């Protein structure tokens, strides 16, 4: 949890949450860090969202339903579930033994074949990847640049886009990061620490058909898209910011409704969406996980194992 804007996260005892009307209480088994958690912990969302301190950090969860509030129809105690905490305002999070979420948003059953370890790292990054790839709608054989491909969202987006037949150009340093992205379906990797534009132009001299922007300079990425192409950003970049470039720009906002959660769970169950977990932390180690997340070089997800089954 975090006690004030930008304070170092710490582990602390808090009262167990109780489910209200339409809410479901879950014993969390696994969770993971997202860019969102890092921004929240760093105080970067101050003034943008209502904060109720202490703020319990964490958006992703997988676990078991222990209690349901009045009016809940779709879930029962004992059921295995996963999802994304998506409540208005900030206060409740999933880096704890229990989390309470509304039945109607951010919650889905865990399908057979998907374990807690996988489901706990799937939520926010998975739905953001799906929303980004859907926003671009890459056709078979189209070239797609993914900037930020080594991160949680990025490594899922590579897999989803490659499965649709796109030729994916992914940002990654040569070595293990690039090797992993090739394994996940990237046709080419380009190193964002070097001259990105020159490397992409060598592969796609007329520009790429689309770009998913998860990190890096948005204008550099947008300039690599062929006129009339598509550009999707998860970091709030909109058409106005990209000036009079001839691009179809989507500002992605990932909403964890039941349809998208079921979709990513189905992809995971079919082994078409495979999380790469760089490291797993215990709950006590979450402050260290934040430090590691903010250092560059992590590929894929940082997981948090919380329950005995996690
Ligand atoms: N709008 C939404 O609904 C939504 C949902 C989910 C996430 N997001 C946002 O999407 C972004 C990505 O999320 P995430 O969880 O995947 O974060 P992440 O795991 O930190 O991934 C970001 C990746 O970008 C890489 N990177 C850093 N600088 C780069 C550059 N100049 N060019 C290319 N790659 C670069 C980082 O690698 P190195 O540092 O090792 O280079 C890292 O692997 C975050 O800003 C997050 O807040 C938005």
XYZ file of N, CA and C in Angstrom, residues 59-298:
720
model
N -3.649 -3.942 -9.596
C -4.876 -4.014 -10.404
C -5.229 -5.470 -10.758
N -4.222 -6.271 -11.054
C -4.497 -7.637 -11.506
C -4.740 -8.566 -10.319
N -5.567 -9.569 -10.559
C -5.700 -10.605 -9.527
C -6.193 -11.901 -10.158
N -5.831 -12.991 -9.497
C -6.455 -14.293 -9.755
C -6.600 -14.926 -8.390
N -7.727 -15.571 -8.152
C -7.934 -16.143 -6.833
C -9.257 -16.871 -6.749
N -9.718 -17.020 -5.513
C -10.910 -17.827 -5.263
C -11.952 -16.967 -4.550
N -13.200 -17.073 -4.978
C -14.284 -16.296 -4.351
C -14.536 -16.866 -2.955
N -14.520 -15.977 -1.948
C -14.776 -16.450 -0.577
C -16.133 -15.977 -0.056
N -16.672 -14.925 -0.649
C -17.926 -14.365 -0.139
C -18.546 -13.506 -1.238
N -19.876 -13.486 -1.301
C -20.517 -12.572 -2.254
C -21.480 -11.671 -1.498
N -21.614 -10.436 -1.954
C -22.519 -9.491 -1.323
C -23.947 -9.689 -1.808
N -24.901 -8.953 -1.191
C -26.290 -9.077 -1.598
C -26.457 -8.770 -3.086
N -27.297 -9.560 -3.737
C -27.632 -9.294 -5.138
C -26.685 -9.906 -6.152
N -25.617 -10.526 -5.690
C -24.683 -11.130 -6.660
C -25.303 -12.424 -7.203
N -25.369 -12.534 -8.537
C -26.027 -13.700 -9.144
C -25.027 -14.604 -9.880
N -23.953 -14.001 -10.387
C -23.105 -14.749 -11.334
C -21.907 -15.458 -10.734
N -21.630 -15.259 -9.461
C -20.442 -15.882 -8.857
C -20.810 -16.508 -7.511
N -20.078 -17.564 -7.158
C -20.356 -18.278 -5.908
C -19.059 -18.517 -5.146
N -19.125 -18.571 -3.798
C -17.923 -18.922 -3.051
C -17.332 -20.238 -3.564
N -16.019 -20.275 -3.643
C -15.327 -21.482 -4.106
C -14.939 -21.399 -5.575
N -15.509 -20.418 -6.302
C -15.225 -20.323 -7.737
C -13.858 -19.672 -7.980
N -13.149 -20.195 -8.966
C -11.850 -19.608 -9.346
C -12.104 -18.478 -10.341
N -11.509 -17.335 -10.102
C -11.762 -16.152 -10.929
C -10.462 -15.391 -11.188
N -10.551 -14.454 -12.109
C -9.432 -13.527 -12.313
C -10.015 -12.215 -12.804
N -9.158 -11.189 -12.846
C -9.666 -9.929 -13.376
C -8.769 -8.755 -13.071
N -9.415 -7.584 -13.103
C -8.714 -6.301 -12.958
C -9.559 -5.410 -12.044
N -8.943 -4.888 -10.989
C -9.678 -3.973 -10.106
C -9.979 -2.704 -10.906
N -11.263 -2.372 -11.011
C -11.659 -1.222 -11.839
C -12.744 -0.446 -11.123
N -12.405 0.095 -9.967
C -13.389 0.865 -9.213
C -13.127 2.339 -9.419
N -14.174 3.162 -9.368
C -13.916 4.594 -9.472
C -13.145 5.068 -8.238
N -12.166 5.894 -8.413
C -11.354 6.341 -7.276
C -10.355 5.261 -6.910
N -9.355 5.620 -6.144
C -8.280 4.698 -5.802
C -8.263 4.449 -4.314
N -8.134 3.230 -3.927
C -8.099 2.872 -2.515
C -7.924 1.374 -2.409
N -8.821 0.645 -3.092
C -8.755 -0.810 -3.057
C -7.835 -1.320 -4.156
N -7.010 -2.285 -3.812
C -6.137 -2.875 -4.821
C -5.935 -4.345 -4.535
N -5.184 -5.000 -5.390
C -5.067 -6.460 -5.322
C -3.767 -6.949 -4.693
N -2.877 -6.036 -4.267
C -1.668 -6.490 -3.569
C -2.013 -6.675 -2.103
N -2.820 -7.684 -1.836
C -3.250 -7.993 -0.480
C -3.871 -9.372 -0.488
N -4.181 -9.862 0.701
C -4.737 -11.219 0.764
C -6.145 -11.293 0.205
N -6.896 -10.177 0.321
C -8.269 -10.156 -0.182
C -8.501 -8.897 -0.994
N -9.383 -9.021 -1.975
C -9.818 -7.835 -2.713
C -11.317 -7.980 -2.951
N -12.003 -6.841 -2.961
C -13.445 -6.837 -3.234
C -13.662 -6.070 -4.523
N -14.398 -6.679 -5.458
C -14.650 -6.007 -6.745
C -16.126 -6.150 -7.097
N -16.649 -5.238 -7.931
C -18.045 -5.396 -8.353
C -18.197 -6.595 -9.286
N -19.308 -7.276 -9.159
C -19.574 -8.425 -10.038
C -19.558 -8.019 -11.501
N -20.029 -6.783 -11.758
C -20.297 -6.363 -13.139
C -19.081 -5.868 -13.908
N -17.981 -5.603 -13.238
C -16.840 -5.035 -13.971
C -15.524 -5.551 -13.410
N -14.701 -6.120 -14.307
C -13.350 -6.513 -13.904
C -13.255 -7.907 -13.333
N -14.271 -8.747 -13.558
C -14.273 -10.077 -12.944
C -14.757 -11.116 -13.951
N -14.061 -12.236 -14.023
C -14.457 -13.324 -14.930
C -14.013 -14.650 -14.337
N -14.727 -15.716 -14.690
C -14.299 -17.037 -14.200
C -13.009 -17.475 -14.878
N -12.268 -18.272 -14.158
C -11.019 -18.803 -14.717
C -11.358 -20.054 -15.516
N -11.033 -20.075 -16.806
C -11.371 -21.291 -17.559
C -10.418 -22.435 -17.211
N -10.869 -23.656 -17.492
C -10.002 -24.826 -17.284
C -8.738 -24.644 -18.116
N -7.622 -25.022 -17.580
C -6.370 -24.951 -18.339
C -5.600 -23.670 -18.080
N -6.192 -22.722 -17.345
C -5.456 -21.492 -16.999
C -5.268 -21.491 -15.483
N -4.018 -21.512 -15.040
C -3.785 -21.564 -13.596
C -3.645 -20.148 -13.007
N -3.568 -20.074 -11.701
C -3.480 -18.766 -11.028
C -2.240 -17.999 -11.467
N -1.166 -18.729 -11.640
C 0.113 -18.094 -12.010
C -0.028 -17.326 -13.325
N -0.692 -17.938 -14.285
C -0.900 -17.290 -15.584
C -1.956 -16.189 -15.457
N -3.085 -16.513 -14.820
C -4.207 -15.564 -14.785
C -3.871 -14.304 -13.991
N -2.993 -14.439 -13.003
C -2.650 -13.285 -12.179
C -1.816 -12.244 -12.900
N -1.244 -12.602 -14.038
C -0.429 -11.634 -14.794
C -1.099 -11.248 -16.117
N -2.333 -11.705 -16.262
C -3.002 -11.558 -17.556
C -3.814 -10.270 -17.669
N -4.472 -9.884 -16.562
C -5.537 -8.882 -16.603
C -5.284 -7.608 -17.375
N -4.740 -6.597 -16.713
C -4.669 -5.260 -17.320
C -3.813 -5.262 -18.583
N -2.665 -5.895 -18.529
C -1.795 -5.897 -19.712
C -2.457 -6.644 -20.863
N -3.151 -7.733 -20.539
C -3.809 -8.518 -21.589
C -4.911 -7.742 -22.274
N -5.749 -7.056 -21.471
C -6.863 -6.331 -22.112
C -6.357 -5.090 -22.847
N -5.280 -4.487 -22.343
C -4.718 -3.319 -23.045
C -4.107 -3.751 -24.378
N -3.475 -4.924 -24.368
C -2.901 -5.445 -25.616
C -4.003 -5.747 -26.617
N -5.064 -6.374 -26.127
C -6.177 -6.722 -27.024
C -6.823 -5.447 -27.589
N -7.057 -4.462 -26.721
C -7.677 -3.213 -27.185
C -6.786 -2.510 -28.211
N -5.472 -2.566 -28.005
C -4.536 -1.911 -28.931
C -4.528 -2.606 -30.291
N -4.479 -3.929 -30.237
C -4.448 -4.680 -31.503
C -5.795 -4.524 -32.222
N -6.889 -4.554 -31.472
C -8.209 -4.331 -32.095
C -8.294 -2.939 -32.718
N -7.699 -1.947 -32.050
C -7.751 -0.569 -32.575
C -7.028 -0.471 -33.912
N -5.951 -1.227 -34.058
C -5.203 -1.206 -35.324
C -5.870 -2.124 -36.351
N -6.378 -3.262 -35.872
C -6.989 -4.239 -36.787
C -6.047 -4.674 -37.887
N -4.883 -5.189 -37.536
C -3.899 -5.533 -38.576
C -4.388 -6.665 -39.474
N -4.294 -6.441 -40.773
C -4.673 -7.485 -41.725
C -3.492 -8.413 -41.962
N -3.787 -9.545 -42.571
C -2.751 -10.533 -42.849
C -1.657 -9.905 -43.723
N -0.409 -10.018 -43.289
C 0.706 -9.521 -44.085
C 1.004 -8.041 -43.889
N 0.161 -7.337 -43.150
C 0.461 -5.914 -42.895
C 1.605 -5.803 -41.890
N 2.366 -4.713 -42.001
C 3.464 -4.525 -41.052
C 2.993 -3.659 -39.887
N 3.382 -4.084 -38.696
C 2.960 -3.388 -37.482
C 4.181 -3.174 -36.590
N 4.425 -1.918 -36.249
C 5.511 -1.601 -35.309
C 4.937 -1.545 -33.901
N 5.560 -2.237 -32.964
C 5.135 -2.145 -31.558
C 6.285 -1.537 -30.767
N 6.060 -0.314 -30.285
C 7.082 0.400 -29.509
C 6.772 0.221 -28.027
N 7.683 -0.469 -27.327
C 7.413 -0.842 -25.931
C 7.061 -2.324 -25.859
N 7.515 -3.070 -26.871
C 7.112 -4.474 -27.022
C 7.641 -5.385 -25.922
N 8.685 -4.964 -25.214
C 9.259 -5.837 -24.186
C 8.455 -5.814 -22.881
N 7.520 -4.868 -22.738
C 6.785 -4.734 -21.478
C 5.625 -5.708 -21.380
N 4.864 -5.544 -20.287
C 3.720 -6.430 -20.056
C 2.727 -6.359 -21.213
N 2.273 -5.145 -21.539
C 1.309 -4.990 -22.631
C 1.946 -5.435 -23.945
N 3.179 -4.983 -24.159
C 3.840 -5.213 -25.438
C 4.010 -6.685 -25.775
N 4.446 -7.478 -24.809
C 4.723 -8.875 -25.166
C 3.438 -9.649 -25.445
N 2.305 -9.162 -24.883
C 1.014 -9.771 -25.267
C 0.578 -9.262 -26.648
N 0.793 -7.972 -26.907
C 0.370 -7.401 -28.198
C 1.115 -8.080 -29.351
N 2.390 -8.381 -29.137
C 3.170 -9.089 -30.175
C 2.467 -10.401 -30.527
N 2.063 -11.137 -29.503
C 1.447 -12.450 -29.746
C 0.099 -12.319 -30.456
N -0.722 -11.363 -29.995
C -2.060 -11.211 -30.583
C -1.974 -10.737 -32.031
N -1.038 -9.818 -32.300
C -0.907 -9.280 -33.661
C -0.325 -10.334 -34.603
N 0.665 -11.067 -34.128
C 1.269 -12.109 -34.975
C 0.238 -13.189 -35.294
N -0.630 -13.503 -34.317
C -1.658 -14.534 -34.547
C -2.647 -14.092 -35.620
N -2.773 -12.764 -35.826
C -3.679 -12.279 -36.882
C -2.966 -12.152 -38.228
N -1.730 -12.590 -38.271
C -1.016 -12.614 -39.547
C -0.203 -11.369 -39.833
N -0.098 -10.451 -38.868
C 0.697 -9.238 -39.095
C 2.190 -9.573 -39.056
N 2.966 -8.798 -39.800
C 4.418 -8.885 -39.710
C 4.828 -7.885 -38.637
N 5.199 -8.404 -37.470
C 5.432 -7.534 -36.321
C 6.902 -7.122 -36.234
N 7.103 -5.808 -36.142
C 8.430 -5.255 -35.863
C 8.366 -4.768 -34.412
N 9.153 -5.388 -33.541
C 9.041 -5.114 -32.107
C 10.315 -4.455 -31.589
N 10.166 -3.499 -30.690
C 11.345 -2.879 -30.085
C 11.916 -3.807 -29.006
N 13.178 -4.099 -29.093
C 13.856 -4.923 -28.082
C 15.345 -4.853 -28.336
N 16.070 -4.870 -27.238
C 17.528 -4.911 -27.348
C 17.934 -6.297 -27.889
N 18.982 -6.340 -28.717
C 19.478 -7.636 -29.205
C 19.888 -8.491 -28.005
N 19.686 -9.787 -28.098
C 20.017 -10.682 -26.983
C 18.755 -11.354 -26.480
N 18.686 -11.645 -25.169
C 17.552 -12.411 -24.641
C 16.195 -11.739 -24.893
N 16.144 -10.395 -24.804
C 14.855 -9.706 -25.014
C 14.377 -9.934 -26.446
N 15.257 -9.718 -27.402
C 14.884 -9.911 -28.808
C 14.558 -11.385 -29.073
N 15.334 -12.287 -28.487
C 15.078 -13.720 -28.700
C 13.677 -14.090 -28.233
N 13.304 -13.554 -27.052
C 11.976 -13.882 -26.524
C 10.879 -13.357 -27.456
N 11.039 -12.126 -27.939
C 9.988 -11.553 -28.787
C 9.881 -12.295 -30.115
N 10.994 -12.776 -30.635
C 10.930 -13.610 -31.850
C 10.145 -14.884 -31.559
N 10.428 -15.453 -30.382
C 9.737 -16.688 -29.983
C 8.225 -16.455 -29.869
N 7.846 -15.248 -29.443
C 6.425 -14.930 -29.257
C 5.750 -14.508 -30.565
N 6.530 -14.367 -31.631
C 5.891 -14.099 -32.923
C 6.395 -12.887 -33.676
N 7.316 -12.105 -33.101
C 7.828 -10.940 -33.832
C 8.668 -11.425 -35.026
N 8.440 -10.788 -36.172
C 9.242 -11.139 -37.356
C 10.599 -10.457 -37.282
N 10.623 -9.250 -36.740
C 11.859 -8.462 -36.650
C 11.890 -7.746 -35.298
N 13.094 -7.475 -34.821
C 13.221 -6.597 -33.661
C 14.135 -5.434 -34.031
N 13.852 -4.284 -33.405
C 14.667 -3.083 -33.609
C 15.009 -2.532 -32.232
N 16.198 -2.023 -32.083
C 16.651 -1.575 -30.767
C 16.295 -0.100 -30.567
N 15.412 0.168 -29.584
C 14.963 1.551 -29.369
C 16.046 2.424 -28.740
N 17.136 1.807 -28.322
C 18.230 2.614 -27.752
C 19.130 3.160 -28.868
N 18.981 2.599 -30.057
C 19.743 3.098 -31.215
C 18.789 3.905 -32.102
N 19.145 4.120 -33.368
C 18.325 4.941 -34.266
C 17.115 4.117 -34.738
N 15.996 4.314 -34.046
C 14.794 3.520 -34.322
C 14.323 3.721 -35.762
N 14.258 4.986 -36.177
C 13.714 5.301 -37.500
C 14.528 4.610 -38.601
N 15.837 4.675 -38.490
C 16.681 4.078 -39.537
C 16.472 2.567 -39.603
N 16.358 1.941 -38.441
C 16.183 0.477 -38.428
C 14.830 0.076 -39.017
N 13.789 0.843 -38.676
C 12.450 0.502 -39.189
C 12.385 0.775 -40.688
N 12.968 1.890 -41.128
C 12.945 2.239 -42.565
C 13.676 1.195 -43.409
N 14.660 0.564 -42.792
C 15.379 -0.482 -43.532
C 14.460 -1.692 -43.790
N 13.575 -1.945 -42.810
C 12.660 -3.084 -42.945
C 11.409 -2.719 -43.737
N 10.967 -1.460 -43.593
C 9.726 -1.004 -44.246
C 9.996 0.385 -44.822
N 10.638 0.458 -46.016
C 11.069 1.763 -46.551
C 9.924 2.759 -46.734
N 8.709 2.273 -47.025
C 7.570 3.199 -47.210
C 6.810 3.433 -45.910
N 7.310 2.882 -44.840
C 6.622 3.028 -43.551
C 5.819 1.777 -43.230
N 5.426 1.662 -41.968
C 4.629 0.511 -41.534
C 3.143 0.837 -41.695
N 2.305 -0.209 -41.780
C 0.862 0.016 -41.941
C 0.225 0.518 -40.641
N 0.816 0.131 -39.520
C 0.256 0.554 -38.242
C 1.320 0.532 -37.164
N 1.057 1.271 -36.076
C 1.989 1.253 -34.938
C 1.192 1.246 -33.640
N 1.675 0.427 -32.706
C 1.129 0.457 -31.344
C 2.186 1.130 -30.488
N 1.778 2.227 -29.875
C 2.710 3.031 -29.084
C 2.444 2.790 -27.601
N 3.388 2.118 -26.943
C 3.275 1.829 -25.506
C 4.353 2.557 -24.723
N 5.377 2.997 -25.431
C 6.499 3.708 -24.808
C 7.293 4.392 -25.918
N 8.144 5.335 -25.520
C 8.997 6.024 -26.492
C 8.350 7.306 -26.997
N 9.078 7.988 -27.861
C 8.605 9.273 -28.380
C 7.486 9.039 -29.401
N 6.267 9.520 -29.119
C 5.145 9.207 -30.015
C 5.331 9.756 -31.427
N 5.975 10.914 -31.554
C 6.115 11.514 -32.889
C 7.078 10.696 -33.752
N 8.141 10.204 -33.117
C 9.083 9.351 -33.864
C 8.359 8.118 -34.381
N 7.529 7.539 -33.501
C 6.798 6.323 -33.888
C 5.781 6.664 -34.983
N 5.039 7.762 -34.794
C 4.005 8.149 -35.776
C 4.616 8.425 -37.144
N 5.810 9.004 -37.168
C 6.460 9.324 -38.452
C 6.851 8.069 -39.233
N 6.842 6.930 -38.562
C 7.222 5.685 -39.246
C 6.010 4.972 -39.851
N 4.819 5.548 -39.633
C 3.595 4.949 -40.191
C 3.317 5.588 -41.542
N 2.996 4.758 -42.514
C 2.713 5.252 -43.857
C 1.473 6.171 -43.825
N 1.405 7.227 -44.637
C 0.230 8.100 -44.623
C -1.053 7.283 -44.837
N -2.048 7.582 -44.019
C -3.312 6.831 -44.093
C -3.306 5.606 -43.185
N -2.186 5.342 -42.530
C -2.073 4.169 -41.656
C -2.675 4.417 -40.279
N -2.529 3.407 -39.409
C -3.170 3.468 -38.079
C -2.121 3.570 -36.972
N -2.490 4.312 -35.932
C -1.603 4.537 -34.784
C -2.470 4.401 -33.537
N -2.066 3.547 -32.593
C -2.818 3.398 -31.337
C -1.861 3.581 -30.173
N -2.265 4.372 -29.190
C -1.408 4.619 -28.025
C -2.145 4.291 -26.737
N -1.459 3.624 -25.821
C -2.037 3.383 -24.487
C -1.624 4.476 -23.504
N -0.805 5.409 -23.942
C -0.310 6.401 -22.985
C -0.925 7.786 -23.223
N -2.109 7.782 -23.785
C -2.890 9.017 -23.869
C -2.588 9.908 -25.063
N -1.769 9.446 -25.993
C -1.469 10.270 -27.175
C -2.707 10.298 -28.073
N -3.105 11.503 -28.504
C -4.290 11.609 -29.360
C -3.942 12.292 -30.683
N -4.939 12.390 -31.545
C -4.727 12.924 -32.902
C -4.203 14.355 -32.847
N -4.702 15.127 -31.908
C -4.287 16.532 -31.798
C -2.778 16.630 -31.556
N -2.299 15.751 -30.671
C -0.871 15.760 -30.334
C 0.005 15.402 -31.536
N -0.580 14.647 -32.461
C 0.222 14.212 -33.620
C 0.072 15.163 -34.802
N -0.594 16.310 -34.571
C -0.657 17.373 -35.582
C -1.378 16.939 -36.833
N -0.881 17.413 -37.996
C -1.638 17.135 -39.222
C -1.113 15.936 -39.992
N -0.519 14.991 -39.269
C -0.140 13.736 -39.942
C -1.415 13.029 -40.411
N -1.333 12.392 -41.584
C -2.507 11.672 -42.118
C -2.578 10.290 -41.490
N -3.055 10.240 -40.262
C -3.108 8.955 -39.568
C -4.465 8.759 -38.921
N -4.837 7.508 -38.794
C -6.034 7.163 -38.048
C -5.575 6.861 -36.615
N -5.822 7.780 -35.694
C -5.236 7.675 -34.341
C -6.273 7.164 -33.331
N -5.892 6.167 -32.551
C -6.767 5.664 -31.474
C -6.059 5.857 -30.138
N -6.743 6.489 -29.210
C -6.230 6.605 -27.840
C -6.906 5.486 -27.041
N -6.102 4.502 -26.676
C -6.674 3.276 -26.111
C -6.994 3.438 -24.628
N -8.182 3.044 -24.247
C -8.568 2.985 -22.835
C -9.075 1.559 -22.605
N -8.321 0.773 -21.886
C -8.697 -0.637 -21.711
C -9.770 -0.770 -20.635
N -10.914 -1.313 -20.994
C -12.033 -1.496 -20.050
C -12.176 -2.994 -19.772
N -12.049 -3.398 -18.489
C -12.051 -4.840 -18.204
C -13.457 -5.433 -18.099
N -14.249 -5.310 -19.176
C -15.587 -5.907 -19.079
C -15.484 -7.415 -19.299
N -16.583 -8.074 -19.054
C -16.595 -9.541 -19.076
C -16.181 -10.090 -20.449
N -16.603 -9.391 -21.498
C -16.303 -9.901 -22.849
C -14.796 -9.941 -23.099
N -14.103 -8.854 -22.759
C -12.653 -8.852 -23.040
C -11.899 -9.788 -22.095
N -12.348 -9.864 -20.844
C -11.666 -10.794 -19.924
C -11.854 -12.237 -20.400
N -13.084 -12.569 -20.811
C -13.319 -13.928 -21.331
C -12.458 -14.174 -22.571
N -12.329 -13.127 -23.406
C -11.561 -13.275 -24.640
C -10.086 -13.606 -24.326
N -9.469 -12.839 -23.430
C -8.049 -13.108 -23.162
C -7.866 -14.439 -22.422
N -8.857 -14.795 -21.596
C -8.759 -16.087 -20.901
C -8.843 -17.231 -21.897
N -9.700 -17.064 -22.907
C -9.820 -18.101 -23.938
C -8.512 -18.222 -24.718
N -7.922 -17.076 -25.035
C -6.636 -17.091 -25.763
C -5.563 -17.789 -24.926
N -5.567 -17.509 -23.616
C -4.569 -18.144 -22.737
C -4.823 -19.640 -22.625
N -6.103 -20.008 -22.507
C -6.432 -21.439 -22.379
C -6.003 -22.205 -23.627
N -6.078 -21.526 -24.787
C -5.704 -22.175 -26.048
C -4.200 -22.060 -26.310
N -3.471 -21.481 -25.355
C -2.017 -21.307 -25.460
C -1.615 -20.333 -26.577
N -2.579 -19.482 -26.986
C -2.254 -18.459 -27.992
C -1.749 -17.188 -27.325
N -1.954 -17.068 -26.013
C -1.457 -15.919 -25.253
C -0.673 -16.477 -24.072
N 0.643 -16.355 -24.174
C 1.511 -16.971 -23.160
C 2.237 -15.891 -22.393
N 1.980 -15.754 -21.094
C 2.720 -14.752 -20.333
C 4.177 -15.164 -20.175
N 5.044 -14.174 -20.263
C 6.435 -14.419 -19.906
C 6.653 -13.734 -18.563
N 6.988 -14.510 -17.554
C 7.144 -13.963 -16.199
C 8.643 -13.870 -15.899
N 9.127 -12.627 -15.766
C 10.563 -12.435 -15.552
C 10.950 -12.823 -14.130
N 10.068 -12.506 -13.175
C 10.385 -12.831 -11.784
C 9.097 -12.815 -10.966
N 9.058 -13.622 -9.918
C 7.891 -13.651 -9.023
C 8.322 -13.215 -7.634
N 7.535 -12.325 -7.020
C 7.837 -11.762 -5.697
C 6.773 -12.219 -4.705
N 7.149 -12.336 -3.441
C 6.166 -12.543 -2.384
C 5.590 -11.182 -2.006
N 4.473 -11.188 -1.286
C 3.831 -9.925 -0.927
C 4.793 -8.981 -0.185
N 5.578 -9.555 0.713
C 6.550 -8.749 1.474
C 7.598 -8.097 0.572
N 7.776 -8.665 -0.602
C 8.825 -8.181 -1.504
C 8.304 -7.176 -2.541
N 7.018 -6.804 -2.440
C 6.441 -5.907 -3.451
C 7.187 -4.563 -3.544
N 7.611 -3.966 -2.420
C 8.383 -2.722 -2.578
C 9.602 -2.917 -3.486
N 10.289 -4.051 -3.329
C 11.435 -4.349 -4.203
C 10.980 -4.526 -5.653
N 9.802 -5.132 -5.815
C 9.281 -5.341 -7.176
C 9.078 -3.986 -7.872
N 8.621 -2.988 -7.123
C 8.442 -1.652 -7.721
C 9.786 -1.075 -8.175
N 10.786 -1.248 -7.337
C 12.118 -0.752 -7.710
C 12.581 -1.444 -8.981
N 12.411 -2.757 -9.033
C 12.856 -3.512 -10.210
C 12.044 -3.130 -11.445
N 10.749 -2.910 -11.251
C 9.894 -2.558 -12.393
C 10.354 -1.250 -13.024
N 10.773 -0.330 -12.175
C 11.185 0.984 -12.685
C 12.573 0.975 -13.320
N 13.337 -0.098 -13.068
C 14.628 -0.223 -13.752
C 14.381 -0.818 -15.127
N 15.163 -0.390 -16.104
C 14.917 -0.935 -17.439
C 15.487 -2.345 -17.531
N 15.067 -3.065 -18.534
C 15.624 -4.386 -18.781
C 14.692 -5.541 -18.466
N 13.563 -5.257 -17.781
C 12.612 -6.344 -17.516
C 11.888 -6.698 -18.805
